Amino acid sequence: VGIALAGASPTHPVNHCGLPILISKIQQLARQFHAKFGKNLFVNDMSLPAGGLYDFKNTLAPPHATHREGRTVDINSTSMVQPERDFFRSTALSLGFAVTLETNPEHWHLTI
């Protein structure tokens, strides 16, 4: 409930792998966000099935250096208005995530 998967590509058709604790925390965050706003979270890049370099630009180079161990997830922020952003951030922090709002493109970067 409350999750829409995004970001799969021909290079990485399976890009939503994570440790059980990450998956559980994402599900909790999505349920709470959906209960409050009736909207889904767009869950993008996580980790690859076997871990390792997430080569999302097919260049064998970072920037997804932290998406290697199943502890990190990117979630779209561009469709959120300020009250949703505030709730998202505070709820993610209360669930134990380290939370960063990144740019280019703008998105939430969460690590457990």
Short mmCIF file of N, CA, C and O in Angstrom, two decimals, residues 5-17 45 47-49 54-56:
data_model
loop_
_atom_site.label_atom_id
_atom_site.label_comp_id
_atom_site.label_asym_id
_atom_site.label_seq_id
_atom_site.Cartn_x
_atom_site.Cartn_y
_atom_site.Cartn_z
N LEU A 5 6.58 1.64 -7.83
CA LEU A 5 7.97 1.43 -8.19
C LEU A 5 8.30 2.16 -9.48
O LEU A 5 7.51 2.16 -10.42
N ALA A 6 9.48 2.77 -9.53
CA ALA A 6 9.90 3.55 -10.70
C ALA A 6 11.38 3.32 -10.94
O ALA A 6 12.09 2.82 -10.08
N GLY A 7 11.85 3.71 -12.12
CA GLY A 7 13.27 3.77 -12.38
C GLY A 7 13.92 2.56 -13.02
O GLY A 7 15.11 2.59 -13.29
N ALA A 8 13.18 1.49 -13.26
CA ALA A 8 13.79 0.35 -13.95
C ALA A 8 14.24 0.79 -15.34
O ALA A 8 13.63 1.66 -15.95
N SER A 9 15.32 0.18 -15.83
CA SER A 9 15.85 0.54 -17.13
C SER A 9 16.33 -0.73 -17.84
O SER A 9 16.48 -1.77 -17.20
N PRO A 10 16.62 -0.65 -19.13
CA PRO A 10 17.17 -1.83 -19.81
C PRO A 10 18.49 -2.29 -19.19
O PRO A 10 18.76 -3.48 -19.13
N THR A 11 19.29 -1.36 -18.68
CA THR A 11 20.55 -1.71 -18.04
C THR A 11 20.31 -2.43 -16.72
O THR A 11 21.00 -3.38 -16.39
N HIS A 12 19.30 -1.97 -15.96
CA HIS A 12 18.98 -2.54 -14.65
C HIS A 12 17.46 -2.72 -14.54
O HIS A 12 16.78 -1.91 -13.92
N PRO A 13 16.92 -3.80 -15.12
CA PRO A 13 15.48 -4.00 -15.04
C PRO A 13 14.99 -4.34 -13.64
O PRO A 13 13.82 -4.18 -13.33
N VAL A 14 15.90 -4.81 -12.78
CA VAL A 14 15.55 -5.10 -11.38
C VAL A 14 16.39 -4.17 -10.51
O VAL A 14 17.58 -4.40 -10.31
N ASN A 15 15.77 -3.10 -10.02
CA ASN A 15 16.52 -2.08 -9.29
C ASN A 15 15.92 -1.78 -7.92
O ASN A 15 16.21 -0.75 -7.34
N HIS A 16 15.08 -2.67 -7.42
CA HIS A 16 14.42 -2.42 -6.14
C HIS A 16 14.74 -3.50 -5.13
O HIS A 16 13.86 -4.04 -4.47
N CYS A 17 16.01 -3.83 -4.99
CA CYS A 17 16.44 -4.85 -4.03
C CYS A 17 16.99 -4.15 -2.79
O CYS A 17 17.63 -3.11 -2.89
N ASP A 45 15.48 4.20 -7.34
CA ASP A 45 16.67 3.36 -7.24
C ASP A 45 16.93 2.88 -5.81
O ASP A 45 16.92 3.67 -4.87
N SER A 47 18.97 -0.99 -4.77
CA SER A 47 20.21 -1.73 -5.06
C SER A 47 19.90 -2.83 -6.07
O SER A 47 18.75 -3.18 -6.29
N LEU A 48 20.95 -3.36 -6.65
CA LEU A 48 20.83 -4.46 -7.61
C LEU A 48 20.72 -5.79 -6.86
O LEU A 48 21.11 -5.88 -5.70
N PRO A 49 20.21 -6.83 -7.52
CA PRO A 49 20.02 -8.11 -6.83
C PRO A 49 21.27 -8.65 -6.14
O PRO A 49 21.19 -9.20 -5.04
N TYR A 54 25.92 0.35 -8.95
CA TYR A 54 24.65 0.62 -9.61
C TYR A 54 24.95 1.52 -10.80
O TYR A 54 25.07 2.73 -10.68
N ASP A 55 25.10 0.91 -11.95
CA ASP A 55 25.56 1.59 -13.16
C ASP A 55 24.37 2.18 -13.92
O ASP A 55 24.10 1.82 -15.05
N PHE A 56 23.68 3.14 -13.31
CA PHE A 56 22.42 3.58 -13.90
C PHE A 56 22.59 4.39 -15.17
O PHE A 56 21.66 4.54 -15.94
#
